[in-house]
PDB file of C-alpha atoms (C1' of nucleotides) in Angstrom:
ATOM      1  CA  UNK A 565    -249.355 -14.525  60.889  1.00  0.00           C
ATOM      2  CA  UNK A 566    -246.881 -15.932  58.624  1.00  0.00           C
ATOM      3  CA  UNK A 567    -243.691 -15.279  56.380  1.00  0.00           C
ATOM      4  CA  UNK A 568    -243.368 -15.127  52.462  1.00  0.00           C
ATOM      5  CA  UNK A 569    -240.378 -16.144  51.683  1.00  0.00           C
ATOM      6  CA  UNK A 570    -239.576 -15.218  47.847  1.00  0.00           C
ATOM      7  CA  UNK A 571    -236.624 -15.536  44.868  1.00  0.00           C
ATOM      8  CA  UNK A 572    -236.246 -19.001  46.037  1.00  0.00           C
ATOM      9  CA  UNK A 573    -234.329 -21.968  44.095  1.00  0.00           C
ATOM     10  CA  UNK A 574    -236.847 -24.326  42.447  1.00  0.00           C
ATOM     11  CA  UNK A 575    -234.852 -27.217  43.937  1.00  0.00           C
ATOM     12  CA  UNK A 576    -235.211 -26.418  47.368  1.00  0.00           C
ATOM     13  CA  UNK A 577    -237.448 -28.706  49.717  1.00  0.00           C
ATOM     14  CA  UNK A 578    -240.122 -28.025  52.783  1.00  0.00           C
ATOM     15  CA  UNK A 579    -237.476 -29.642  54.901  1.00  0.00           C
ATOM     16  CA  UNK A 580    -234.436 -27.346  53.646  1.00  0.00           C
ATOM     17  CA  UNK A 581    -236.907 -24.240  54.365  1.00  0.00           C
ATOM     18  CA  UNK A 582    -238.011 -25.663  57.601  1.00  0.00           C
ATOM     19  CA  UNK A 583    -234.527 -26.223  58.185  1.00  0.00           C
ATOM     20  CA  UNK A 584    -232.888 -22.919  57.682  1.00  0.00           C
ATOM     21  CA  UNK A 585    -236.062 -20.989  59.695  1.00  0.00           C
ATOM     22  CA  UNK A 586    -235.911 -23.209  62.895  1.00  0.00           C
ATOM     23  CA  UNK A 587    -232.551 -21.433  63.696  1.00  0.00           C
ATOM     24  CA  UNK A 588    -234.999 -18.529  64.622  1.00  0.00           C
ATOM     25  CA  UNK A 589    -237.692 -20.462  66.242  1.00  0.00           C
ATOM     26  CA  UNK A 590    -240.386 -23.023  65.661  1.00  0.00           C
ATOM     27  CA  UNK A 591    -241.530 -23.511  62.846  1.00  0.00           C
ATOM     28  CA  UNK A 592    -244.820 -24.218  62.688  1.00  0.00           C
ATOM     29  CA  UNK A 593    -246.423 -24.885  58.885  1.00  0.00           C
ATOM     30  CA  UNK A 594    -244.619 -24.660  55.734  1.00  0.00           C
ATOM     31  CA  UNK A 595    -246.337 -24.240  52.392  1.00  0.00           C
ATOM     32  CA  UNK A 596    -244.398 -24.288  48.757  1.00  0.00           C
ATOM     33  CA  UNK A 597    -246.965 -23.866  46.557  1.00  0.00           C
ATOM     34  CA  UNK A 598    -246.449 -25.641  42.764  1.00  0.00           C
ATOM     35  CA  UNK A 599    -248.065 -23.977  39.619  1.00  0.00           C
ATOM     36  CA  UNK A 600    -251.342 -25.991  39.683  1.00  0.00           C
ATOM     37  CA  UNK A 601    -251.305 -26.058  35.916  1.00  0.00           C
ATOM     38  CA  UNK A 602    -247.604 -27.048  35.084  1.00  0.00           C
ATOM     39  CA  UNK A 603    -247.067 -28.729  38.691  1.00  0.00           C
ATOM     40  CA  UNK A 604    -243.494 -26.778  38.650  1.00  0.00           C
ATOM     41  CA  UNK A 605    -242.322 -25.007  41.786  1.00  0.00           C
ATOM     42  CA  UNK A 606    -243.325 -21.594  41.934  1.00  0.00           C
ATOM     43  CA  UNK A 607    -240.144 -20.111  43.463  1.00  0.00           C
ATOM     44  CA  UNK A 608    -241.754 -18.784  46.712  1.00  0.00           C
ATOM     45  CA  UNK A 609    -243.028 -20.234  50.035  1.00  0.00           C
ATOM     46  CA  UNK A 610    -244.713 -19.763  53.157  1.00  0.00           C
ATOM     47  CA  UNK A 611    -243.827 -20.243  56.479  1.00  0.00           C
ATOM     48  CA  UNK A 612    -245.375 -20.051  59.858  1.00  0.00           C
ATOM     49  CA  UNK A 613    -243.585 -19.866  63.455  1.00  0.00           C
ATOM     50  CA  UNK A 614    -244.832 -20.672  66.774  1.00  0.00           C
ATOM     51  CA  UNK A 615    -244.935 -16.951  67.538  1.00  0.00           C
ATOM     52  CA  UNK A 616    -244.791 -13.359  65.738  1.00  0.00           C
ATOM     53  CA  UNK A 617    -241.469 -12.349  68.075  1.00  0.00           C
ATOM     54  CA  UNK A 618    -239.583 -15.626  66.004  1.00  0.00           C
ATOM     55  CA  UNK A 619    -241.107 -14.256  62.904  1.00  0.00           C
ATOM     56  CA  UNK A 620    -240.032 -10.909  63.105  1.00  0.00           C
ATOM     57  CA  UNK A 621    -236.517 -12.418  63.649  1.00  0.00           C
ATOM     58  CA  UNK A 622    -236.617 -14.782  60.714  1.00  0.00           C
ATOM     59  CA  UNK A 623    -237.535 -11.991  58.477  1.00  0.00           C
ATOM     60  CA  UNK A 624    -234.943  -9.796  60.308  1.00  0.00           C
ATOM     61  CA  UNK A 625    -232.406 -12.355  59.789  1.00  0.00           C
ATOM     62  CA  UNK A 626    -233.187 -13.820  56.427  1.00  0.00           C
ATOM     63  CA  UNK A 627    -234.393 -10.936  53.973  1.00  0.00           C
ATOM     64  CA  UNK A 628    -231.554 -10.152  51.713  1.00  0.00           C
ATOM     65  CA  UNK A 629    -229.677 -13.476  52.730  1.00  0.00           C
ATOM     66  CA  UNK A 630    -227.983 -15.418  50.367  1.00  0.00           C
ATOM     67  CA  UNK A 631    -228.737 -19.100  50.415  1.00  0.00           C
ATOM     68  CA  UNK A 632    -228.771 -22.048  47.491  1.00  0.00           C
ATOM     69  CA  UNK A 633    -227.128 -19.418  45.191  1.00  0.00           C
ATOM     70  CA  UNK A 634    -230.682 -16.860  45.589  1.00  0.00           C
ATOM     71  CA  UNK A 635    -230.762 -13.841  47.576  1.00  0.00           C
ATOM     72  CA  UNK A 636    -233.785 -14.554  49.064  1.00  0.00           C
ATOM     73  CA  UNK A 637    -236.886 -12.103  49.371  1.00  0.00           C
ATOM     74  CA  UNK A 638    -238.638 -12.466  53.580  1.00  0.00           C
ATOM     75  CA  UNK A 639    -241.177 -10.849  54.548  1.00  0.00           C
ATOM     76  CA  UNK A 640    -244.763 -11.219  56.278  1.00  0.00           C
ATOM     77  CA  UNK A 641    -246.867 -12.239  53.180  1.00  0.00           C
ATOM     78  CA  UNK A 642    -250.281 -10.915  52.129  1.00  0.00           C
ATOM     79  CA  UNK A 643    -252.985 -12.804  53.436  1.00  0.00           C
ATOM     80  CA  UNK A 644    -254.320 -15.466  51.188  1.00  0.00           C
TER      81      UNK A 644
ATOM     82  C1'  DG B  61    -238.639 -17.187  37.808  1.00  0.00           C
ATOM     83  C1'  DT B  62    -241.520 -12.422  44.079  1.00  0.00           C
ATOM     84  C1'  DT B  63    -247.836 -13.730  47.774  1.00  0.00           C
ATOM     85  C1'  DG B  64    -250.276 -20.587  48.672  1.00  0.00           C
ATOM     86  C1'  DA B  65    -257.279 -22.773  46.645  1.00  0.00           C
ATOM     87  C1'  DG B  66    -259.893 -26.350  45.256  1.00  0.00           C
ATOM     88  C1'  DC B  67    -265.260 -29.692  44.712  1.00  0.00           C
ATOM     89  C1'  DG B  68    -265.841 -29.191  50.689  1.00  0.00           C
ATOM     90  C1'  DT B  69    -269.369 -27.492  55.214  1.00  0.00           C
ATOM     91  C1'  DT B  70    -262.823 -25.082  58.254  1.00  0.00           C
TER      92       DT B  70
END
DNA sequence: GTTGAGCGTT
């Protein structure tokens, strides 16, 4: 299982994303994927915690939240 | 600016 995390600042870093979902748990993988033909951020992420009960909360707790001027956009995401 | 690849044998 993991989270989507959406509307994101282009500026922000694995470690500010790992940063901000550790307050719900362990965080256990974080992906920001960069357009593979521009190499630009792509304004979304993906994170994984130790366990689905952190997830939930990180979702719970983050959807809708504003952070780095961006209301961000959490959910479970799709799988790949 | 809203759902990740990547040339290898997980």
């Amino acid at each position: 299982m993991s989270i989507y995390v959406g509307n994101l600042s282009f500026d922000v870093q694995q470690e500010d994303l790992k940063e901000v979902f550790a307050e719900y748990g362990v965080v256990s993988r974080i992906s920001l994927p960069t357009d593979r033909e521009t190499g630009r951020p792509r304004g979304f992420g993906f994170v994984d915690m130790a366990s689905s009960q952190e997830e939930a909360k990180a979702i719970e707790g983050l959807d809708g939240a504003e952070w780095m001027g961006r209301t961000l956009r959490v959910n479970e995401a799709k799988p790949r």
